[in-house]
JSON list of C-alpha atoms in Angstrom, two decimals:
[
{"chain": "A", "resi": 185, "resn": "THR", "atom": "CA", "xyz": [103.29, 150.02, 132.13]},
{"chain": "A", "resi": 186, "resn": "THR", "atom": "CA", "xyz": [104.40, 148.50, 135.27]},
{"chain": "A", "resi": 187, "resn": "LYS", "atom": "CA", "xyz": [101.22, 147.42, 136.00]},
{"chain": "A", "resi": 188, "resn": "MET", "atom": "CA", "xyz": [100.91, 146.23, 132.83]},
{"chain": "A", "resi": 189, "resn": "LEU", "atom": "CA", "xyz": [104.20, 144.44, 133.33]},
{"chain": "A", "resi": 190, "resn": "SER", "atom": "CA", "xyz": [102.95, 143.21, 136.23]},
{"chain": "A", "resi": 191, "resn": "ARG", "atom": "CA", "xyz": [99.38, 141.66, 135.25]},
{"chain": "A", "resi": 192, "resn": "THR", "atom": "CA", "xyz": [101.15, 139.71, 131.96]},
{"chain": "A", "resi": 193, "resn": "PHE", "atom": "CA", "xyz": [104.46, 138.47, 134.14]},
{"chain": "A", "resi": 194, "resn": "ILE", "atom": "CA", "xyz": [101.12, 136.97, 136.76]},
{"chain": "A", "resi": 195, "resn": "SER", "atom": "CA", "xyz": [99.00, 135.65, 133.41]},
{"chain": "A", "resi": 196, "resn": "ASN", "atom": "CA", "xyz": [101.93, 133.71, 131.76]},
{"chain": "A", "resi": 197, "resn": "GLN", "atom": "CA", "xyz": [102.71, 132.37, 135.11]},
{"chain": "A", "resi": 198, "resn": "ARG", "atom": "CA", "xyz": [99.59, 131.18, 136.05]},
{"chain": "A", "resi": 199, "resn": "LYS", "atom": "CA", "xyz": [99.09, 129.62, 132.06]},
{"chain": "A", "resi": 200, "resn": "ARG", "atom": "CA", "xyz": [102.47, 127.78, 133.19]},
{"chain": "A", "resi": 201, "resn": "PHE", "atom": "CA", "xyz": [100.93, 125.90, 135.63]},
{"chain": "A", "resi": 202, "resn": "ILE", "atom": "CA", "xyz": [98.19, 125.69, 134.21]},
{"chain": "A", "resi": 203, "resn": "ARG", "atom": "CA", "xyz": [99.32, 123.58, 132.32]},
{"chain": "A", "resi": 204, "resn": "ALA", "atom": "CA", "xyz": [101.35, 121.89, 134.34]},
{"chain": "A", "resi": 205, "resn": "PHE", "atom": "CA", "xyz": [100.04, 120.63, 136.86]},
{"chain": "A", "resi": 206, "resn": "CYS", "atom": "CA", "xyz": [95.79, 121.28, 135.71]},
{"chain": "A", "resi": 207, "resn": "THR", "atom": "CA", "xyz": [96.15, 119.21, 132.94]},
{"chain": "A", "resi": 208, "resn": "THR", "atom": "CA", "xyz": [94.90, 115.83, 132.46]},
{"chain": "A", "resi": 209, "resn": "LEU", "atom": "CA", "xyz": [96.35, 113.27, 130.07]},
{"chain": "A", "resi": 210, "resn": "LYS", "atom": "CA", "xyz": [94.03, 110.59, 128.08]},
{"chain": "A", "resi": 211, "resn": "GLU", "atom": "CA", "xyz": [93.90, 107.38, 129.59]},
{"chain": "A", "resi": 212, "resn": "TYR", "atom": "CA", "xyz": [93.15, 104.18, 127.80]},
{"chain": "A", "resi": 213, "resn": "ASP", "atom": "CA", "xyz": [93.09, 100.68, 128.42]},
{"chain": "A", "resi": 214, "resn": "ILE", "atom": "CA", "xyz": [95.18, 100.17, 125.35]},
{"chain": "A", "resi": 215, "resn": "ALA", "atom": "CA", "xyz": [97.46, 102.03, 122.82]},
{"chain": "A", "resi": 216, "resn": "VAL", "atom": "CA", "xyz": [98.37, 100.35, 119.75]},
{"chain": "A", "resi": 217, "resn": "ILE", "atom": "CA", "xyz": [102.11, 101.45, 118.18]},
{"chain": "A", "resi": 218, "resn": "GLY", "atom": "CA", "xyz": [101.42, 100.19, 114.36]},
{"chain": "A", "resi": 219, "resn": "GLY", "atom": "CA", "xyz": [98.69, 101.21, 111.70]},
{"chain": "A", "resi": 220, "resn": "GLY", "atom": "CA", "xyz": [99.18, 97.71, 109.55]},
{"chain": "A", "resi": 221, "resn": "PRO", "atom": "CA", "xyz": [97.39, 94.92, 109.25]},
{"chain": "A", "resi": 222, "resn": "GLY", "atom": "CA", "xyz": [98.86, 93.84, 112.63]},
{"chain": "A", "resi": 223, "resn": "GLY", "atom": "CA", "xyz": [98.16, 97.41, 114.97]},
{"chain": "A", "resi": 224, "resn": "TYR", "atom": "CA", "xyz": [95.49, 97.75, 112.94]},
{"chain": "A", "resi": 225, "resn": "VAL", "atom": "CA", "xyz": [92.64, 94.70, 113.48]},
{"chain": "A", "resi": 226, "resn": "SER", "atom": "CA", "xyz": [94.13, 94.80, 116.41]},
{"chain": "A", "resi": 227, "resn": "ALA", "atom": "CA", "xyz": [93.07, 98.06, 117.66]},
{"chain": "A", "resi": 228, "resn": "ILE", "atom": "CA", "xyz": [89.60, 97.09, 116.03]},
{"chain": "A", "resi": 229, "resn": "LYS", "atom": "CA", "xyz": [89.29, 94.27, 117.76]},
{"chain": "A", "resi": 230, "resn": "ALA", "atom": "CA", "xyz": [90.13, 95.84, 121.35]},
{"chain": "A", "resi": 231, "resn": "ALA", "atom": "CA", "xyz": [87.47, 97.75, 121.22]},
{"chain": "A", "resi": 232, "resn": "GLN", "atom": "CA", "xyz": [85.46, 95.71, 120.25]},
{"chain": "A", "resi": 233, "resn": "LEU", "atom": "CA", "xyz": [86.13, 93.63, 123.36]},
{"chain": "A", "resi": 234, "resn": "GLY", "atom": "CA", "xyz": [85.12, 97.55, 125.79]},
{"chain": "A", "resi": 235, "resn": "PHE", "atom": "CA", "xyz": [88.61, 98.43, 125.63]},
{"chain": "A", "resi": 236, "resn": "LYS", "atom": "CA", "xyz": [88.95, 102.43, 125.56]},
{"chain": "A", "resi": 237, "resn": "THR", "atom": "CA", "xyz": [92.37, 102.10, 122.71]},
{"chain": "A", "resi": 238, "resn": "VAL", "atom": "CA", "xyz": [93.63, 104.22, 120.39]},
{"chain": "A", "resi": 239, "resn": "CYS", "atom": "CA", "xyz": [96.12, 104.08, 117.37]},
{"chain": "A", "resi": 240, "resn": "ILE", "atom": "CA", "xyz": [99.16, 105.78, 116.19]},
{"chain": "A", "resi": 241, "resn": "GLU", "atom": "CA", "xyz": [100.18, 105.50, 112.92]},
{"chain": "A", "resi": 242, "resn": "LYS", "atom": "CA", "xyz": [103.82, 107.68, 112.11]},
{"chain": "A", "resi": 243, "resn": "ARG", "atom": "CA", "xyz": [102.64, 107.18, 108.24]},
{"chain": "A", "resi": 244, "resn": "GLY", "atom": "CA", "xyz": [99.33, 108.85, 108.86]},
{"chain": "A", "resi": 245, "resn": "SER", "atom": "CA", "xyz": [97.73, 106.42, 106.61]},
{"chain": "A", "resi": 246, "resn": "LEU", "atom": "CA", "xyz": [96.01, 103.17, 107.93]},
{"chain": "A", "resi": 247, "resn": "GLY", "atom": "CA", "xyz": [97.36, 99.60, 106.18]},
{"chain": "A", "resi": 248, "resn": "GLY", "atom": "CA", "xyz": [100.96, 100.07, 106.33]},
{"chain": "A", "resi": 249, "resn": "THR", "atom": "CA", "xyz": [104.04, 98.75, 103.98]},
{"chain": "A", "resi": 250, "resn": "CYS", "atom": "CA", "xyz": [100.89, 97.00, 101.82]},
{"chain": "A", "resi": 251, "resn": "LEU", "atom": "CA", "xyz": [98.34, 99.27, 101.85]},
{"chain": "A", "resi": 252, "resn": "ASN", "atom": "CA", "xyz": [99.88, 102.21, 101.53]},
{"chain": "A", "resi": 253, "resn": "VAL", "atom": "CA", "xyz": [103.17, 101.48, 99.00]},
{"chain": "A", "resi": 254, "resn": "GLY", "atom": "CA", "xyz": [103.66, 98.40, 98.01]},
{"chain": "A", "resi": 255, "resn": "CYS", "atom": "CA", "xyz": [101.67, 94.77, 97.32]},
{"chain": "A", "resi": 256, "resn": "ILE", "atom": "CA", "xyz": [97.98, 97.59, 96.31]},
{"chain": "A", "resi": 257, "resn": "PRO", "atom": "CA", "xyz": [99.91, 100.09, 94.43]},
{"chain": "A", "resi": 258, "resn": "SER", "atom": "CA", "xyz": [102.19, 97.69, 92.96]},
{"chain": "A", "resi": 259, "resn": "LYS", "atom": "CA", "xyz": [99.12, 95.42, 91.87]},
{"chain": "A", "resi": 260, "resn": "ALA", "atom": "CA", "xyz": [96.95, 98.36, 91.14]},
{"chain": "A", "resi": 261, "resn": "LEU", "atom": "CA", "xyz": [99.23, 99.84, 88.71]},
{"chain": "A", "resi": 262, "resn": "LEU", "atom": "CA", "xyz": [100.15, 96.29, 87.51]},
{"chain": "A", "resi": 263, "resn": "ASN", "atom": "CA", "xyz": [96.06, 96.20, 86.29]},
{"chain": "A", "resi": 264, "resn": "SER", "atom": "CA", "xyz": [96.06, 99.04, 84.76]},
{"chain": "A", "resi": 265, "resn": "SER", "atom": "CA", "xyz": [98.90, 97.97, 82.12]},
{"chain": "A", "resi": 266, "resn": "HIS", "atom": "CA", "xyz": [98.02, 94.39, 81.60]},
{"chain": "A", "resi": 267, "resn": "LYS", "atom": "CA", "xyz": [94.28, 95.94, 80.49]},
{"chain": "A", "resi": 268, "resn": "TYR", "atom": "CA", "xyz": [96.69, 98.13, 78.28]},
{"chain": "A", "resi": 269, "resn": "GLU", "atom": "CA", "xyz": [98.62, 94.59, 76.80]},
{"chain": "A", "resi": 270, "resn": "ASP", "atom": "CA", "xyz": [94.76, 93.40, 76.02]},
{"chain": "A", "resi": 271, "resn": "ALA", "atom": "CA", "xyz": [93.43, 95.95, 73.99]},
{"chain": "A", "resi": 272, "resn": "LYS", "atom": "CA", "xyz": [96.58, 96.29, 72.87]},
{"chain": "A", "resi": 273, "resn": "LEU", "atom": "CA", "xyz": [97.56, 92.64, 71.95]},
{"chain": "A", "resi": 274, "resn": "HIS", "atom": "CA", "xyz": [94.24, 90.20, 72.55]},
{"chain": "A", "resi": 275, "resn": "PHE", "atom": "CA", "xyz": [90.68, 92.34, 71.95]},
{"chain": "A", "resi": 276, "resn": "LYS", "atom": "CA", "xyz": [91.30, 91.77, 68.33]},
{"chain": "A", "resi": 277, "resn": "HIS", "atom": "CA", "xyz": [90.88, 87.72, 68.83]},
{"chain": "A", "resi": 278, "resn": "TYR", "atom": "CA", "xyz": [87.48, 88.49, 70.01]},
{"chain": "A", "resi": 279, "resn": "GLY", "atom": "CA", "xyz": [86.64, 90.20, 67.46]},
{"chain": "A", "resi": 280, "resn": "VAL", "atom": "CA", "xyz": [87.21, 94.01, 68.72]},
{"chain": "A", "resi": 281, "resn": "LEU", "atom": "CA", "xyz": [89.98, 96.62, 66.50]},
{"chain": "A", "resi": 282, "resn": "VAL", "atom": "CA", "xyz": [90.90, 99.35, 68.49]},
{"chain": "A", "resi": 283, "resn": "ASP", "atom": "CA", "xyz": [93.58, 101.36, 66.77]},
{"chain": "A", "resi": 284, "resn": "ASN", "atom": "CA", "xyz": [96.18, 103.69, 68.28]},
{"chain": "A", "resi": 285, "resn": "VAL", "atom": "CA", "xyz": [96.01, 102.39, 71.50]},
{"chain": "A", "resi": 286, "resn": "LYS", "atom": "CA", "xyz": [98.25, 104.97, 73.83]},
{"chain": "A", "resi": 287, "resn": "TYR", "atom": "CA", "xyz": [98.12, 105.32, 77.79]},
{"chain": "A", "resi": 288, "resn": "ASP", "atom": "CA", "xyz": [98.25, 107.80, 80.41]},
{"chain": "A", "resi": 289, "resn": "LEU", "atom": "CA", "xyz": [100.13, 107.45, 82.33]},
{"chain": "A", "resi": 290, "resn": "ASN", "atom": "CA", "xyz": [99.01, 110.33, 84.95]},
{"chain": "A", "resi": 291, "resn": "GLN", "atom": "CA", "xyz": [95.21, 108.52, 84.97]},
{"chain": "A", "resi": 292, "resn": "MET", "atom": "CA", "xyz": [97.18, 105.33, 85.79]},
{"chain": "A", "resi": 293, "resn": "MET", "atom": "CA", "xyz": [98.79, 106.72, 89.19]},
{"chain": "A", "resi": 294, "resn": "LYS", "atom": "CA", "xyz": [95.60, 108.79, 89.79]},
{"chain": "A", "resi": 295, "resn": "GLN", "atom": "CA", "xyz": [93.71, 105.78, 90.01]},
{"chain": "A", "resi": 296, "resn": "LYS", "atom": "CA", "xyz": [95.92, 103.98, 91.42]},
{"chain": "A", "resi": 297, "resn": "ASP", "atom": "CA", "xyz": [95.26, 106.46, 94.36]},
{"chain": "A", "resi": 298, "resn": "GLU", "atom": "CA", "xyz": [91.48, 106.09, 94.31]},
{"chain": "A", "resi": 299, "resn": "ALA", "atom": "CA", "xyz": [92.20, 103.10, 95.12]},
{"chain": "A", "resi": 300, "resn": "VAL", "atom": "CA", "xyz": [94.56, 103.15, 97.84]},
{"chain": "A", "resi": 301, "resn": "LYS", "atom": "CA", "xyz": [92.94, 105.62, 99.28]},
{"chain": "A", "resi": 302, "resn": "GLY", "atom": "CA", "xyz": [88.94, 103.93, 99.48]},
{"chain": "A", "resi": 303, "resn": "LEU", "atom": "CA", "xyz": [90.89, 101.01, 101.37]},
{"chain": "A", "resi": 304, "resn": "THR", "atom": "CA", "xyz": [92.59, 103.22, 104.04]},
{"chain": "A", "resi": 305, "resn": "SER", "atom": "CA", "xyz": [89.99, 105.56, 104.73]},
{"chain": "A", "resi": 306, "resn": "GLY", "atom": "CA", "xyz": [87.37, 101.94, 105.12]},
{"chain": "A", "resi": 307, "resn": "ILE", "atom": "CA", "xyz": [90.15, 101.74, 107.84]},
{"chain": "A", "resi": 308, "resn": "GLU", "atom": "CA", "xyz": [89.13, 104.61, 109.44]},
{"chain": "A", "resi": 309, "resn": "TYR", "atom": "CA", "xyz": [86.00, 103.79, 109.10]},
{"chain": "A", "resi": 310, "resn": "LEU", "atom": "CA", "xyz": [86.40, 100.81, 110.88]},
{"chain": "A", "resi": 311, "resn": "PHE", "atom": "CA", "xyz": [88.10, 102.76, 113.86]},
{"chain": "A", "resi": 312, "resn": "LYS", "atom": "CA", "xyz": [85.06, 105.51, 113.41]},
{"chain": "A", "resi": 313, "resn": "LYS", "atom": "CA", "xyz": [82.91, 102.92, 114.05]},
{"chain": "A", "resi": 314, "resn": "ASN", "atom": "CA", "xyz": [84.39, 101.15, 116.63]},
{"chain": "A", "resi": 315, "resn": "LYS", "atom": "CA", "xyz": [85.22, 103.86, 119.17]},
{"chain": "A", "resi": 316, "resn": "VAL", "atom": "CA", "xyz": [89.15, 103.24, 118.20]},
{"chain": "A", "resi": 317, "resn": "ASP", "atom": "CA", "xyz": [90.68, 106.96, 118.25]},
{"chain": "A", "resi": 318, "resn": "TYR", "atom": "CA", "xyz": [93.28, 107.82, 116.51]},
{"chain": "A", "resi": 319, "resn": "MET", "atom": "CA", "xyz": [96.35, 109.54, 116.83]},
{"chain": "A", "resi": 320, "resn": "LYS", "atom": "CA", "xyz": [99.11, 110.90, 113.82]},
{"chain": "A", "resi": 321, "resn": "GLY", "atom": "CA", "xyz": [102.49, 110.73, 114.40]},
{"chain": "A", "resi": 322, "resn": "TRP", "atom": "CA", "xyz": [105.15, 108.56, 116.21]},
{"chain": "A", "resi": 323, "resn": "GLY", "atom": "CA", "xyz": [104.50, 107.05, 119.41]},
{"chain": "A", "resi": 324, "resn": "ARG", "atom": "CA", "xyz": [107.41, 106.60, 121.96]},
{"chain": "A", "resi": 325, "resn": "PHE", "atom": "CA", "xyz": [107.36, 105.70, 125.90]},
{"chain": "A", "resi": 326, "resn": "GLU", "atom": "CA", "xyz": [108.63, 108.25, 128.20]},
{"chain": "A", "resi": 327, "resn": "ASN", "atom": "CA", "xyz": [107.56, 105.22, 130.55]},
{"chain": "A", "resi": 328, "resn": "LYS", "atom": "CA", "xyz": [105.83, 102.26, 131.43]},
{"chain": "A", "resi": 329, "resn": "ASN", "atom": "CA", "xyz": [102.50, 104.22, 131.43]},
{"chain": "A", "resi": 330, "resn": "THR", "atom": "CA", "xyz": [102.69, 107.01, 129.35]},
{"chain": "A", "resi": 331, "resn": "ILE", "atom": "CA", "xyz": [103.16, 107.11, 125.34]},
{"chain": "A", "resi": 332, "resn": "ALA", "atom": "CA", "xyz": [104.06, 110.90, 123.76]},
{"chain": "A", "resi": 333, "resn": "VAL", "atom": "CA", "xyz": [103.32, 110.99, 120.37]},
{"chain": "A", "resi": 334, "resn": "ASP", "atom": "CA", "xyz": [105.35, 113.23, 118.05]},
{"chain": "A", "resi": 335, "resn": "MET", "atom": "CA", "xyz": [101.93, 114.12, 115.93]},
{"chain": "A", "resi": 336, "resn": "ASN", "atom": "CA", "xyz": [102.44, 114.51, 112.05]},
{"chain": "A", "resi": 337, "resn": "THR", "atom": "CA", "xyz": [100.33, 118.43, 112.04]},
{"chain": "A", "resi": 338, "resn": "GLY", "atom": "CA", "xyz": [103.36, 119.04, 114.91]},
{"chain": "A", "resi": 339, "resn": "GLY", "atom": "CA", "xyz": [103.46, 119.07, 118.90]},
{"chain": "A", "resi": 340, "resn": "THR", "atom": "CA", "xyz": [103.51, 116.72, 120.88]},
{"chain": "A", "resi": 341, "resn": "GLU", "atom": "CA", "xyz": [100.32, 114.31, 123.08]},
{"chain": "A", "resi": 342, "resn": "LYS", "atom": "CA", "xyz": [101.16, 112.88, 125.84]},
{"chain": "A", "resi": 343, "resn": "ILE", "atom": "CA", "xyz": [98.85, 109.39, 127.02]},
{"chain": "A", "resi": 344, "resn": "LYS", "atom": "CA", "xyz": [98.20, 107.25, 129.34]},
{"chain": "A", "resi": 345, "resn": "VAL", "atom": "CA", "xyz": [97.96, 103.72, 129.17]},
{"chain": "A", "resi": 346, "resn": "LYS", "atom": "CA", "xyz": [97.82, 100.83, 130.86]},
{"chain": "A", "resi": 347, "resn": "ASP", "atom": "CA", "xyz": [99.31, 98.30, 128.12]},
{"chain": "A", "resi": 348, "resn": "THR", "atom": "CA", "xyz": [100.35, 98.78, 125.20]},
{"chain": "A", "resi": 349, "resn": "ILE", "atom": "CA", "xyz": [100.89, 96.42, 121.65]},
{"chain": "A", "resi": 350, "resn": "ILE", "atom": "CA", "xyz": [103.68, 97.68, 120.02]},
{"chain": "A", "resi": 351, "resn": "ALA", "atom": "CA", "xyz": [102.79, 95.97, 116.29]},
{"chain": "A", "resi": 352, "resn": "THR", "atom": "CA", "xyz": [105.46, 98.35, 114.24]},
{"chain": "A", "resi": 353, "resn": "GLY", "atom": "CA", "xyz": [105.53, 96.59, 111.03]},
{"chain": "A", "resi": 354, "resn": "SER", "atom": "CA", "xyz": [108.02, 95.52, 108.56]},
{"chain": "A", "resi": 355, "resn": "GLU", "atom": "CA", "xyz": [110.73, 97.25, 108.87]},
{"chain": "A", "resi": 356, "resn": "PRO", "atom": "CA", "xyz": [113.98, 96.15, 109.34]},
{"chain": "A", "resi": 357, "resn": "SER", "atom": "CA", "xyz": [115.44, 96.68, 113.00]},
{"chain": "A", "resi": 358, "resn": "PRO", "atom": "CA", "xyz": [120.17, 96.42, 112.41]},
{"chain": "A", "resi": 359, "resn": "LEU", "atom": "CA", "xyz": [121.07, 94.85, 115.06]},
{"chain": "A", "resi": 360, "resn": "PRO", "atom": "CA", "xyz": [122.57, 96.36, 118.32]},
{"chain": "A", "resi": 361, "resn": "GLY", "atom": "CA", "xyz": [126.93, 97.10, 117.82]},
{"chain": "A", "resi": 362, "resn": "GLY", "atom": "CA", "xyz": [126.49, 97.09, 113.90]},
{"chain": "A", "resi": 363, "resn": "ALA", "atom": "CA", "xyz": [126.92, 92.67, 114.72]},
{"chain": "A", "resi": 364, "resn": "LEU", "atom": "CA", "xyz": [125.07, 92.51, 110.81]},
{"chain": "A", "resi": 365, "resn": "ALA", "atom": "CA", "xyz": [125.10, 94.89, 108.52]},
{"chain": "A", "resi": 366, "resn": "ILE", "atom": "CA", "xyz": [122.05, 95.69, 106.09]},
{"chain": "A", "resi": 367, "resn": "ASP", "atom": "CA", "xyz": [123.56, 96.23, 103.38]},
{"chain": "A", "resi": 368, "resn": "GLU", "atom": "CA", "xyz": [120.03, 95.76, 100.52]},
{"chain": "A", "resi": 369, "resn": "LYS", "atom": "CA", "xyz": [122.11, 92.92, 99.33]},
{"chain": "A", "resi": 370, "resn": "ARG", "atom": "CA", "xyz": [122.85, 89.32, 100.77]},
{"chain": "A", "resi": 371, "resn": "ILE", "atom": "CA", "xyz": [121.41, 90.61, 103.76]}
]
């Protein structure tokens, strides 16, 4: 058992050494932090210009606020509600008679989700087509040329970068020292 413990200890020491000193970080010319309209377009263009590019997005879904939770989902639901209103109130003016018009909220939500998924997967396709790597997680600088990404699936991955584009989008940041509080009413 002493021999076995000794082998296990040496084996674990060797693994730690290999992880600490022999693991090379993936290297990129450009990292884009943020996968909204500014970020994903920048990443694709950088790749098209020949730069090895990675895009880091915390949401785990490309397209930013508008595509995922704002404009696009709202307009998809608005479109469904207009169709319901047309069927209920306006079809009769065209000679189309529909009795007992109802809506199915679950189906409306499913259609909205399909619209969003179609658009976000389209951006992922463009990433693959243009050879942009995509990391789903929260990126933070360790130094000027190293970004640690806390992956949405768990764990942290580090990458080396020459340059970084910060395109984190529409989420407001408070001013330092609480100089101006964001109260969601006036500010």
